[in-house]
mmCIF file of N, CA, C and O in Angstrom:
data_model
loop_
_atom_site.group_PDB
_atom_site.id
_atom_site.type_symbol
_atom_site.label_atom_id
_atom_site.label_comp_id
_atom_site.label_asym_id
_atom_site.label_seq_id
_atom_site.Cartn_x
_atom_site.Cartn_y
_atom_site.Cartn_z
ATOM 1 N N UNK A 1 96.839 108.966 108.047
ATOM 2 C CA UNK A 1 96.717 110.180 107.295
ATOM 3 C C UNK A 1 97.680 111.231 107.843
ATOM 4 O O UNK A 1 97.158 112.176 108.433
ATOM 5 N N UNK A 2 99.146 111.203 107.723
ATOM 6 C CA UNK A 2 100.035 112.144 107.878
ATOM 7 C C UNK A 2 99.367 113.779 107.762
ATOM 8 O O UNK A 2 99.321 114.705 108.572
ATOM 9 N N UNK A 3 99.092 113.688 106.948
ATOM 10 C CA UNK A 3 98.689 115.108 106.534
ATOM 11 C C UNK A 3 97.627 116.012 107.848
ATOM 12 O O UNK A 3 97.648 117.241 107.925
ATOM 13 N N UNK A 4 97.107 115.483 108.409
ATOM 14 C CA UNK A 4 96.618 116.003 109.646
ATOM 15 C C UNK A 4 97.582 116.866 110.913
ATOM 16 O O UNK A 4 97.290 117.814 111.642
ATOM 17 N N UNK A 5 98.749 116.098 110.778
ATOM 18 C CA UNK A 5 100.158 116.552 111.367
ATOM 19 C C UNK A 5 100.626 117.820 110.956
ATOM 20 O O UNK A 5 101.701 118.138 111.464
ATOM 21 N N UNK A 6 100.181 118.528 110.277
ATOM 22 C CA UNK A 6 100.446 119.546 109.090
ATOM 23 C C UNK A 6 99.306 120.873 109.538
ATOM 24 O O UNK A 6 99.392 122.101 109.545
ATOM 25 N N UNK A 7 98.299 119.938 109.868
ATOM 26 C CA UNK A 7 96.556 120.864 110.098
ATOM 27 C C UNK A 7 95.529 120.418 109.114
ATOM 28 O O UNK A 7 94.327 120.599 109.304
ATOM 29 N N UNK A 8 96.177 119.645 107.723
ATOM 30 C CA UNK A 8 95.515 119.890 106.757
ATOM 31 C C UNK A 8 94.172 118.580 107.247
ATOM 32 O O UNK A 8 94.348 117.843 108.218
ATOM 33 N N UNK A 9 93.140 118.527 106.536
ATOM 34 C CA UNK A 9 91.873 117.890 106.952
ATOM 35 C C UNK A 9 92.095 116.509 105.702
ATOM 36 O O UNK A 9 92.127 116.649 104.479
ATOM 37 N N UNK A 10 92.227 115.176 106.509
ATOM 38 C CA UNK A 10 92.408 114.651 105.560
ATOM 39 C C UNK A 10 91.599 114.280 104.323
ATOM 40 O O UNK A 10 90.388 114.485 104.407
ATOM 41 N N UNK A 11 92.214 113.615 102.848
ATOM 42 C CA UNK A 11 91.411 114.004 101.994
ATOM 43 C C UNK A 11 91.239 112.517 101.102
ATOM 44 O O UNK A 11 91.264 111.425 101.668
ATOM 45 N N UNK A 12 91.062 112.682 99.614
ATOM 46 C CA UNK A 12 91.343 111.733 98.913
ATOM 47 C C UNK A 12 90.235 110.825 99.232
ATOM 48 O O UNK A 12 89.622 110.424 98.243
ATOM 49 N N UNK A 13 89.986 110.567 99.932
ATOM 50 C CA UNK A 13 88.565 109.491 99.760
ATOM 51 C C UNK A 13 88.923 108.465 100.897
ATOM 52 O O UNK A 13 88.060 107.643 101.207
ATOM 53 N N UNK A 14 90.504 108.458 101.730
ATOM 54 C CA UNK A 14 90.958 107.857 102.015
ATOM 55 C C UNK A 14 90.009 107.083 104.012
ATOM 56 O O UNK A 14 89.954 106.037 104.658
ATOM 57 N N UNK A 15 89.351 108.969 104.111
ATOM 58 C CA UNK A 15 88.580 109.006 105.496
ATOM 59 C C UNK A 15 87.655 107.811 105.180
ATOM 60 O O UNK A 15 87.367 107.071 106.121
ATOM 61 N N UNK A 16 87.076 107.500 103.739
ATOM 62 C CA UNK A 16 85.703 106.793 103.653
ATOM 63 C C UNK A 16 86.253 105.791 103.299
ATOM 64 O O UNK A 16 85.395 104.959 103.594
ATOM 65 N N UNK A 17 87.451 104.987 102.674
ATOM 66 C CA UNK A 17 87.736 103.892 102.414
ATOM 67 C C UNK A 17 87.818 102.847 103.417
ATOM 68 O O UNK A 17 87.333 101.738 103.643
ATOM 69 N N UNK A 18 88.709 103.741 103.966
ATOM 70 C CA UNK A 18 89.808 103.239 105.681
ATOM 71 C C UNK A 18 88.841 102.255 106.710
ATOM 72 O O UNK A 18 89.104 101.067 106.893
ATOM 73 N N UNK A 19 87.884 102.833 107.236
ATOM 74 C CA UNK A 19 86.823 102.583 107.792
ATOM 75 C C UNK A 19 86.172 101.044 107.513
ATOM 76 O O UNK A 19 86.079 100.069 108.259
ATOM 77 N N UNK A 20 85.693 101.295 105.867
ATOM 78 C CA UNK A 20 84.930 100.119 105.707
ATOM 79 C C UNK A 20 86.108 99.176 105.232
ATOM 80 O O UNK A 20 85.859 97.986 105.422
ATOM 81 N N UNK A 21 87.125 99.397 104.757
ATOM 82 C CA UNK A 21 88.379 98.007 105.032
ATOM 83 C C UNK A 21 88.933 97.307 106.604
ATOM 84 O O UNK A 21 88.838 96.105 106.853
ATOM 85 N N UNK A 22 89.461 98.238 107.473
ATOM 86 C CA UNK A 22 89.747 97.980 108.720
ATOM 87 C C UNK A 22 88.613 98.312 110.036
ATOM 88 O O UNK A 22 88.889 97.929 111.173
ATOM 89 N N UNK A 23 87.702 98.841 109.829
ATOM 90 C CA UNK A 23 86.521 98.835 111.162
ATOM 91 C C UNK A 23 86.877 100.388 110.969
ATOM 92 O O UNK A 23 87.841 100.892 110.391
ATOM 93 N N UNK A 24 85.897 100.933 111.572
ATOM 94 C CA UNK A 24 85.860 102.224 112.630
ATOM 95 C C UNK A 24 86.701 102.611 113.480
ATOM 96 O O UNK A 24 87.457 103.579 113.399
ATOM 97 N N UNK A 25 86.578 101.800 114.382
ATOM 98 C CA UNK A 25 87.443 102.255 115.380
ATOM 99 C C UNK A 25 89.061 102.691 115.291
ATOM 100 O O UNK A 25 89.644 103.692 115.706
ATOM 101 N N UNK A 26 89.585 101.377 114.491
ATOM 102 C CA UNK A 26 91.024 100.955 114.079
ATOM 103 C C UNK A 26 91.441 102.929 112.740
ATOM 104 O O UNK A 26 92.374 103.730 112.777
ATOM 105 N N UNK A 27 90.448 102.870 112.034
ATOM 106 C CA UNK A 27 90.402 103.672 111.342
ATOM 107 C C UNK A 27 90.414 104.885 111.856
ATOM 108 O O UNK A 27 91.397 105.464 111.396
ATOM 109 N N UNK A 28 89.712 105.698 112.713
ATOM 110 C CA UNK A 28 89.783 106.671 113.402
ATOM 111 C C UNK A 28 90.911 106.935 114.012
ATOM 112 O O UNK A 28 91.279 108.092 113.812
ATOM 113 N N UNK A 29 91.750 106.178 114.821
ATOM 114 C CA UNK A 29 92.823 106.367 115.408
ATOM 115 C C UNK A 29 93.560 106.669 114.283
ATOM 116 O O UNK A 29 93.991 107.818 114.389
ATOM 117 N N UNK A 30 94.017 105.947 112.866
ATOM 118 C CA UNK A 30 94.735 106.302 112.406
ATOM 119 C C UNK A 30 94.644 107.732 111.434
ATOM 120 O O UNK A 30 95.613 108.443 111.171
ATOM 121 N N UNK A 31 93.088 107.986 110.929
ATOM 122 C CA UNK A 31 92.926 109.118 110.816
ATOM 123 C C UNK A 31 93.018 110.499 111.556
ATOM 124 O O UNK A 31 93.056 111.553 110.921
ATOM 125 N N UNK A 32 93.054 110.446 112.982
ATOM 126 C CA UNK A 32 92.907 111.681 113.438
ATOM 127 C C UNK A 32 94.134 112.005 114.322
ATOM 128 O O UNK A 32 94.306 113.155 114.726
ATOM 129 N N UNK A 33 95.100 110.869 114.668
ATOM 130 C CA UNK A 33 96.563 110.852 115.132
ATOM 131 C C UNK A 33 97.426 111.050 113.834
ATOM 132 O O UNK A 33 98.324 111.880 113.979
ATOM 133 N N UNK A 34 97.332 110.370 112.403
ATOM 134 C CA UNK A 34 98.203 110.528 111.766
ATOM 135 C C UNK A 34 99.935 109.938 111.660
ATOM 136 O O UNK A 34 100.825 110.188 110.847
ATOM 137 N N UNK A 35 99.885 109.025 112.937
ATOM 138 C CA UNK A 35 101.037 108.442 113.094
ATOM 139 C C UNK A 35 100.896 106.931 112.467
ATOM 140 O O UNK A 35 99.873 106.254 112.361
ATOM 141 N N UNK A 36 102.316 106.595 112.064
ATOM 142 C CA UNK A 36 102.360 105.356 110.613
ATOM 143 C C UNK A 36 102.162 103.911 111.985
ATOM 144 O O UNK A 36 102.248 103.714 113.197
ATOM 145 N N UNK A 37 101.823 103.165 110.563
ATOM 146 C CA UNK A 37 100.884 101.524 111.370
ATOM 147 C C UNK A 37 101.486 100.872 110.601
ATOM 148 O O UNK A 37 101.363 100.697 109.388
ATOM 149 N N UNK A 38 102.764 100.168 111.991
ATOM 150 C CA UNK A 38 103.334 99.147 110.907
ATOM 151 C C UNK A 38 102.686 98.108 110.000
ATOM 152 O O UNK A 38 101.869 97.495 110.686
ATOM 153 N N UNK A 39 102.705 97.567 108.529
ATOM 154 C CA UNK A 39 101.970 96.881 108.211
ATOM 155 C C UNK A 39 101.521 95.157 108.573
ATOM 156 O O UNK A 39 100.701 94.545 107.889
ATOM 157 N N UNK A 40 102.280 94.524 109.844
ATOM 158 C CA UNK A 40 102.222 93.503 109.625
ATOM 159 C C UNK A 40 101.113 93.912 111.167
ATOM 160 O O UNK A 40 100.600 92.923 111.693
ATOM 161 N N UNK A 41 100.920 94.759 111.558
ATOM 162 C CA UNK A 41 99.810 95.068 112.433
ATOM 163 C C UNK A 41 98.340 94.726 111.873
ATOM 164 O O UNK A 41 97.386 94.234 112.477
ATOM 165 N N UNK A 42 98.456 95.158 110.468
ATOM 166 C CA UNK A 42 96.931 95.473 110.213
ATOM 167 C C UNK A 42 96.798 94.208 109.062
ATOM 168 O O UNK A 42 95.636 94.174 108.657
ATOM 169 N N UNK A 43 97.624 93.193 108.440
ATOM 170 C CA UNK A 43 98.147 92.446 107.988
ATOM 171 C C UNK A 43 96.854 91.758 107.848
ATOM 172 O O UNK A 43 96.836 91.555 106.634
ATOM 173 N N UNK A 44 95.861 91.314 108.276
ATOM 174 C CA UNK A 44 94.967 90.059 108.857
ATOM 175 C C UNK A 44 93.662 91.395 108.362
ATOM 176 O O UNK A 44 92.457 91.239 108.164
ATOM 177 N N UNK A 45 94.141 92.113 108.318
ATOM 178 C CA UNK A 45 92.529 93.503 108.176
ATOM 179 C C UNK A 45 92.249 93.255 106.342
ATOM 180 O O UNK A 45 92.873 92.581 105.523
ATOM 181 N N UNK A 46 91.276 93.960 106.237
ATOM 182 C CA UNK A 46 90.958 93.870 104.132
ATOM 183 C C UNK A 46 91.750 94.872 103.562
ATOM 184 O O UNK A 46 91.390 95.264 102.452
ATOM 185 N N UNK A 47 93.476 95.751 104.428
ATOM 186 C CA UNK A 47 93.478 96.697 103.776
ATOM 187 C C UNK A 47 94.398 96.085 102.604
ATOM 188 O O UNK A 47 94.507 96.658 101.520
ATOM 189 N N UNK A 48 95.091 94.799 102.928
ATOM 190 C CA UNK A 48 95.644 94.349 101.732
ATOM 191 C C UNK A 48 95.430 93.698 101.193
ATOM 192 O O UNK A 48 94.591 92.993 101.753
ATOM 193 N N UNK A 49 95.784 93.176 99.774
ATOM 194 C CA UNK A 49 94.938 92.117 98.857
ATOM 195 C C UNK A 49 95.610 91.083 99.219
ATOM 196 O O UNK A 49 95.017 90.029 99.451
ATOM 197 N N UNK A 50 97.207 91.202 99.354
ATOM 198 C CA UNK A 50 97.872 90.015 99.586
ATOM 199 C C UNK A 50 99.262 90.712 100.440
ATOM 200 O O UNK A 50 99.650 91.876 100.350
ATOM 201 N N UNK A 51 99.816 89.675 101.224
ATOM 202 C CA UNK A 51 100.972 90.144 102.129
ATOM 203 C C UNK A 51 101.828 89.255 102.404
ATOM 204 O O UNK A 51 101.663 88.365 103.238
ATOM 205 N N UNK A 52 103.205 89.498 101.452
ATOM 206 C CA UNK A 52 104.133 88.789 101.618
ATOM 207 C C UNK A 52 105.489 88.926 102.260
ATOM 208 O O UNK A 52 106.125 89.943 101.979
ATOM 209 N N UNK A 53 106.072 87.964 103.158
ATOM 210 C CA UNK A 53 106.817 87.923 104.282
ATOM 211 C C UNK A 53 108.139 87.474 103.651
ATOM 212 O O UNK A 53 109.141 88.118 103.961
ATOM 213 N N UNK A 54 108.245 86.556 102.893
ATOM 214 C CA UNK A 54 109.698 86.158 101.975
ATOM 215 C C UNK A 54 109.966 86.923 100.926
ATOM 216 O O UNK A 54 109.805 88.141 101.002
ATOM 217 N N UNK A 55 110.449 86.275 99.702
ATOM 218 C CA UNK A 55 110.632 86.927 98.489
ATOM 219 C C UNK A 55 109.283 87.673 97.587
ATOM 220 O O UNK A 55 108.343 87.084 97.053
ATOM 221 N N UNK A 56 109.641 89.589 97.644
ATOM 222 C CA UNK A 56 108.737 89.888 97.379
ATOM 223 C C UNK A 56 109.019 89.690 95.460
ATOM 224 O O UNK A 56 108.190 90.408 94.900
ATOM 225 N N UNK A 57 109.539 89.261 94.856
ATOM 226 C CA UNK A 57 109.568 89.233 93.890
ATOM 227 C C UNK A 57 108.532 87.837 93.135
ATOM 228 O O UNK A 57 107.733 87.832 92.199
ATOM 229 N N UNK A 58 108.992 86.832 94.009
ATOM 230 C CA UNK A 58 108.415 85.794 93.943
ATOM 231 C C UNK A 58 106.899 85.751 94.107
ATOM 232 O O UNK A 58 106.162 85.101 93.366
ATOM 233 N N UNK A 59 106.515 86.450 95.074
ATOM 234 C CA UNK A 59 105.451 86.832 95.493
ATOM 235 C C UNK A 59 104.579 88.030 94.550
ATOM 236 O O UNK A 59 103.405 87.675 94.443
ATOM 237 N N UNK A 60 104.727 88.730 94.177
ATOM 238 C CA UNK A 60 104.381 89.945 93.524
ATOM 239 C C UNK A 60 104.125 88.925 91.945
ATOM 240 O O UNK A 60 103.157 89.222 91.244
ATOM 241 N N UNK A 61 104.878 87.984 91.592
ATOM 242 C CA UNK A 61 104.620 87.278 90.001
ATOM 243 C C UNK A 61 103.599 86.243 90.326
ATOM 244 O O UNK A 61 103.007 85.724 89.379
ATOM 245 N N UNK A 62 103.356 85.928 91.374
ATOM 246 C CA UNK A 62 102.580 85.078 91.825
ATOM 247 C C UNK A 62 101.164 85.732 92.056
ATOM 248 O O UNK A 62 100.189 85.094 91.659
ATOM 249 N N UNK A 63 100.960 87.020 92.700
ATOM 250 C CA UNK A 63 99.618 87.563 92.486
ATOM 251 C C UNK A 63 99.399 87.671 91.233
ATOM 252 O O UNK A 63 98.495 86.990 90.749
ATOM 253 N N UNK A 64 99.980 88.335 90.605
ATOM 254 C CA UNK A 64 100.004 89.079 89.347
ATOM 255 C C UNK A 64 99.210 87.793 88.516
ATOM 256 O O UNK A 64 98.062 87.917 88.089
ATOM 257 N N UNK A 65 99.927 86.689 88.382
ATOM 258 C CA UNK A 65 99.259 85.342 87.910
ATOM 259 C C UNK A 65 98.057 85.466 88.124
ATOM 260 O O UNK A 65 97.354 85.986 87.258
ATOM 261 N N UNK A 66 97.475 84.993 89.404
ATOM 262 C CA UNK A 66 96.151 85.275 89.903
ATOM 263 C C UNK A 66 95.204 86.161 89.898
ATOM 264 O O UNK A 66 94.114 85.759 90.304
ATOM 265 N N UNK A 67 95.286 87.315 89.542
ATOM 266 C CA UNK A 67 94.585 87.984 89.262
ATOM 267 C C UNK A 67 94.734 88.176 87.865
ATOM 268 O O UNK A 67 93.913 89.015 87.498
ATOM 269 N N UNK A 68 95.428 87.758 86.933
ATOM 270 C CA UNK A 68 95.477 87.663 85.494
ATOM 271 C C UNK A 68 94.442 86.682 85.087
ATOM 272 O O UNK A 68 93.515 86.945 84.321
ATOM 273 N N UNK A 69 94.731 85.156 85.829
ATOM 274 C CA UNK A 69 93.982 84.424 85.790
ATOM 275 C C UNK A 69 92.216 84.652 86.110
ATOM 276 O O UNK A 69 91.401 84.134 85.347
ATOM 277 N N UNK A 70 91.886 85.260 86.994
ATOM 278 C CA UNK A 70 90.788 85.654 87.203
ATOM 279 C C UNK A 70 90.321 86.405 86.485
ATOM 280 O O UNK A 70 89.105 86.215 86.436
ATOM 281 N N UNK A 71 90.694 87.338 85.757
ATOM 282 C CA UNK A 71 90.338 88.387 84.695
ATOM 283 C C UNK A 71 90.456 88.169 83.377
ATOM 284 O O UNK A 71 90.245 88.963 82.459
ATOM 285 N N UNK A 72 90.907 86.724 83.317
ATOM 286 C CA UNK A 72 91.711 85.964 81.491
ATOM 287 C C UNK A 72 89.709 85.685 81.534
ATOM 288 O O UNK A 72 88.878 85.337 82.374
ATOM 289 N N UNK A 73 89.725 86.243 79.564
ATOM 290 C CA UNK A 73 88.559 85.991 79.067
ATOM 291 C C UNK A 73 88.352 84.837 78.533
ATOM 292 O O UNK A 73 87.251 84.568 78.052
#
């Protein structure tokens, strides 16, 4: 949450999301320091749906499938 760096109190819903995707603990640090977490750190945590290391193009048509598929009536 950059915005703490500033003074401002962070907002958006982001304090209550953070938490129950990556733990408490992990979450707090990044809420109340405000300094960026590279993503292949937290990579293995629920904050992403999917995380791709090669072609993100390839990759990005390939979720997209899958969750089309899951949602096809």
């Amino acid at each position: 949450m950059p915005e703490v760096k500033l003074g401002l109190i962070p907002g958006a819903g982001g304090t209550q999301r953070l938490p129950r995707l990556i733990g408490a603990e992990a979450a707090l640090n990044m809420i109340v320091s405000g300094n960026s977490v590279p993503s292949e750190q937290l990579k293995d945590s629920g904050l992403f749906d999917e995380f791709f290391e090669k072609d993100l193009l390839l990759g990005a048509i390939a979720f997209a499938d899958k969750v089309a598929s899951k949602n096809a009536l």
